[in-house]
PDB file of C-alpha atoms in Angstrom:
ATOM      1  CA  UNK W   1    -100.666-155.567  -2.182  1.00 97.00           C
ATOM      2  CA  UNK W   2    -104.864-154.780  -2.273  1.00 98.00           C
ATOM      3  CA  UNK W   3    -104.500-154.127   1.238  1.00 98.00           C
ATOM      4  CA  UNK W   4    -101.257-151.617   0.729  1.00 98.00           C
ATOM      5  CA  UNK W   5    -102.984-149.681  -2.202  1.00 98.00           C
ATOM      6  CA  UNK W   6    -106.605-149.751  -0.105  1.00 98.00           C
ATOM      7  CA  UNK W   7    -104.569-148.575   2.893  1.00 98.00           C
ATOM      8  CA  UNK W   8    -102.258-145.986   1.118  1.00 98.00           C
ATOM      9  CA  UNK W   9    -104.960-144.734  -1.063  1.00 98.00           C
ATOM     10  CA  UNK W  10    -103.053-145.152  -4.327  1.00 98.00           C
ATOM     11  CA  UNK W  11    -105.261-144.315  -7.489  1.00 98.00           C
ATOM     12  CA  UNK W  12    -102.937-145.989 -10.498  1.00 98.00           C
ATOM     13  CA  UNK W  13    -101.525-148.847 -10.443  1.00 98.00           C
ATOM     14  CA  UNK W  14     -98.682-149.893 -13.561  1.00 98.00           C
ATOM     15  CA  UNK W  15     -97.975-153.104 -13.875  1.00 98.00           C
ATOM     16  CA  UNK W  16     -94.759-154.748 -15.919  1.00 98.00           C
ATOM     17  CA  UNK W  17     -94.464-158.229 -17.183  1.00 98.00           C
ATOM     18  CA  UNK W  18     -91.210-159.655 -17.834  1.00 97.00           C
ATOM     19  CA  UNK W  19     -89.741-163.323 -19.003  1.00 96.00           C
ATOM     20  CA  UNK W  20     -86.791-165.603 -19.481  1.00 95.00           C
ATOM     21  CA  UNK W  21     -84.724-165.403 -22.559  1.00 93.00           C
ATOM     22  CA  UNK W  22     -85.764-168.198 -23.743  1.00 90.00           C
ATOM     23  CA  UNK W  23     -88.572-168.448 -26.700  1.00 86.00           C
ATOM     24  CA  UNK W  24     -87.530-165.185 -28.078  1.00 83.00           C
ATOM     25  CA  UNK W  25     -90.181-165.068 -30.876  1.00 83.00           C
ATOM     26  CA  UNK W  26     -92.937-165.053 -28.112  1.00 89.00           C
ATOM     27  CA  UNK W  27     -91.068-162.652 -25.033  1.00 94.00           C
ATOM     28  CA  UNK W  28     -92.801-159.339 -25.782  1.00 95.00           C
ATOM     29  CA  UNK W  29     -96.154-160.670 -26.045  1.00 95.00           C
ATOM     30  CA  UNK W  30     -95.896-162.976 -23.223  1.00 96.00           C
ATOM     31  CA  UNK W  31     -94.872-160.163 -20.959  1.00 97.00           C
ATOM     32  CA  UNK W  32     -97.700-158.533 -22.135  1.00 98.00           C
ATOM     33  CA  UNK W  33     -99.915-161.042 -21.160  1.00 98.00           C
ATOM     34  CA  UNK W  34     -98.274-161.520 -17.915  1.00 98.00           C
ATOM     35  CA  UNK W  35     -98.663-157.891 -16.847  1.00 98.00           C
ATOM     36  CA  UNK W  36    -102.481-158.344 -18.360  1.00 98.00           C
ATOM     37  CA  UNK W  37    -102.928-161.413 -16.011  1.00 98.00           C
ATOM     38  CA  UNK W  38    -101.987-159.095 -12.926  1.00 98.00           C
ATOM     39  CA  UNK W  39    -104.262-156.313 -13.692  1.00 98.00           C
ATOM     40  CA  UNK W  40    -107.046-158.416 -14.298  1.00 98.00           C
ATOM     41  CA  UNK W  41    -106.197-160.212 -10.876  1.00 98.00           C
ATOM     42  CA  UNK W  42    -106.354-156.590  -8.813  1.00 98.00           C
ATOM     43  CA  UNK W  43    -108.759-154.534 -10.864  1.00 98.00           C
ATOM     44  CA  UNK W  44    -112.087-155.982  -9.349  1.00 98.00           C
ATOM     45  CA  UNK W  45    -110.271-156.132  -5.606  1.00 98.00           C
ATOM     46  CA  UNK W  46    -109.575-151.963  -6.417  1.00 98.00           C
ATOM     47  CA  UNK W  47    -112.714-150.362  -7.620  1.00 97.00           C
ATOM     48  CA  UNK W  48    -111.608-146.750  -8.384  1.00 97.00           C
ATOM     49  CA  UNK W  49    -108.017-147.123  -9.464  1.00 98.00           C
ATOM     50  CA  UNK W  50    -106.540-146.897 -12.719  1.00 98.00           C
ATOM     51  CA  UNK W  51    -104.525-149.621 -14.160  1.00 98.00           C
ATOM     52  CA  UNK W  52    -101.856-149.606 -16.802  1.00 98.00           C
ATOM     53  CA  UNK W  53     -99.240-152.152 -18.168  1.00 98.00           C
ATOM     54  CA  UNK W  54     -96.788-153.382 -20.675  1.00 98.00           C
ATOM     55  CA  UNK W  55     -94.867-155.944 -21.268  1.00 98.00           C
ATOM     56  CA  UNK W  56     -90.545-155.759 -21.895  1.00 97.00           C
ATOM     57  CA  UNK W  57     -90.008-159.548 -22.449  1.00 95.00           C
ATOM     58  CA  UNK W  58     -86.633-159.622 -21.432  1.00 95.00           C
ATOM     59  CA  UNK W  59     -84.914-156.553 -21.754  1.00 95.00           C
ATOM     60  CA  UNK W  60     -84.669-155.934 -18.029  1.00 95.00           C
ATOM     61  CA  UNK W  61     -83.481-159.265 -16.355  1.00 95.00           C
ATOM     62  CA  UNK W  62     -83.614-159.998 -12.174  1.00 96.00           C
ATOM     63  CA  UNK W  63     -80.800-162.363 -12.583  1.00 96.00           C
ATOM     64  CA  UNK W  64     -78.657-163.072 -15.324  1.00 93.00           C
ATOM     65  CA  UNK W  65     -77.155-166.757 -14.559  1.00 93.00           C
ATOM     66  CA  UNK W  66     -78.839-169.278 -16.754  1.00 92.00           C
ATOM     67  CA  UNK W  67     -79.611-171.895 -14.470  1.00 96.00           C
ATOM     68  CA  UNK W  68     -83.132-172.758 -13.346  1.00 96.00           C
ATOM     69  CA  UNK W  69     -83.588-170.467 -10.605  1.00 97.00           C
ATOM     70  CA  UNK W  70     -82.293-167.323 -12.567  1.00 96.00           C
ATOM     71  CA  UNK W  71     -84.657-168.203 -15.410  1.00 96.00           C
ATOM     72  CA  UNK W  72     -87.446-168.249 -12.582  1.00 97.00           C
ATOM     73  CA  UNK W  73     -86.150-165.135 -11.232  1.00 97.00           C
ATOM     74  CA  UNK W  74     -86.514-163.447 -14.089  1.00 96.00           C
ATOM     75  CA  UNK W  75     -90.123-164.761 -14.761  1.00 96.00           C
ATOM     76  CA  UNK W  76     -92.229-161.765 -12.833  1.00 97.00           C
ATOM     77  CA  UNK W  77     -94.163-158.743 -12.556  1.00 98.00           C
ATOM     78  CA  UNK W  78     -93.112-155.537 -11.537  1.00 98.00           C
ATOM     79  CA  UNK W  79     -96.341-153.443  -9.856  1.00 98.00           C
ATOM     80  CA  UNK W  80     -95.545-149.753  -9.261  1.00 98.00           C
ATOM     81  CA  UNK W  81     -98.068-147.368  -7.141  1.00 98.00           C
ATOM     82  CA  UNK W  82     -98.621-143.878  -7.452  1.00 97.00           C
TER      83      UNK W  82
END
C-alpha cells in the first residue's frame, strides 16, 4: 500500500474501521480506533499526505454469516486513495 500511494502519488489517504457485531456498546469507538491504528501505521511511511478516518462499527458488514470466519471478515479496514 506505501509503495502504491508513493508510486501513484496519492496526497489523502481515508481510512475506515469496521467490527463484528458483537460488543455493541463498544463498535463505534472500536472502529474508530481501528481506523486510528492504520493511520498512525502509514502516516510516518507517507510524509506529505493527508490522512483522514472514522470509524462505522458495524453498519457496513463484509460477510454476514455468524460463524468465526464471517466475524473475522468483518473485522477490517477499508483505505481509500485519492
Amino acid at each position: 500500500l506505501v509503495a502504491f500511494v508513493k508510486r501513484e502519488g496519492y496526497k489523502n489517504v481515508y481510512v475506515v474501521g469496521h467490527t463484528d457485531p458483537r460488543l455493541q456498546v463498544v463498535n463505534l469507538s472500536l472502529s474508530k480506533a481501528r481506523a486510528q491504528s492504520v493511520i498512525a501505521y502509514l502516516a510516518p511511511k507517507l510524509k506529505g499526505v493527508t490522512f483522514s478516518g472514522t470509524g462505522m462499527a458495524d453498519k457496513v458488514p463484509f460477510s454476514t454469516g455468524k460463524g468465526n470466519l464471517s466475524l473475522a471478515l468483518n473485522r477490517r479496514s477499508d483505505v481509500f486513495v485519492k
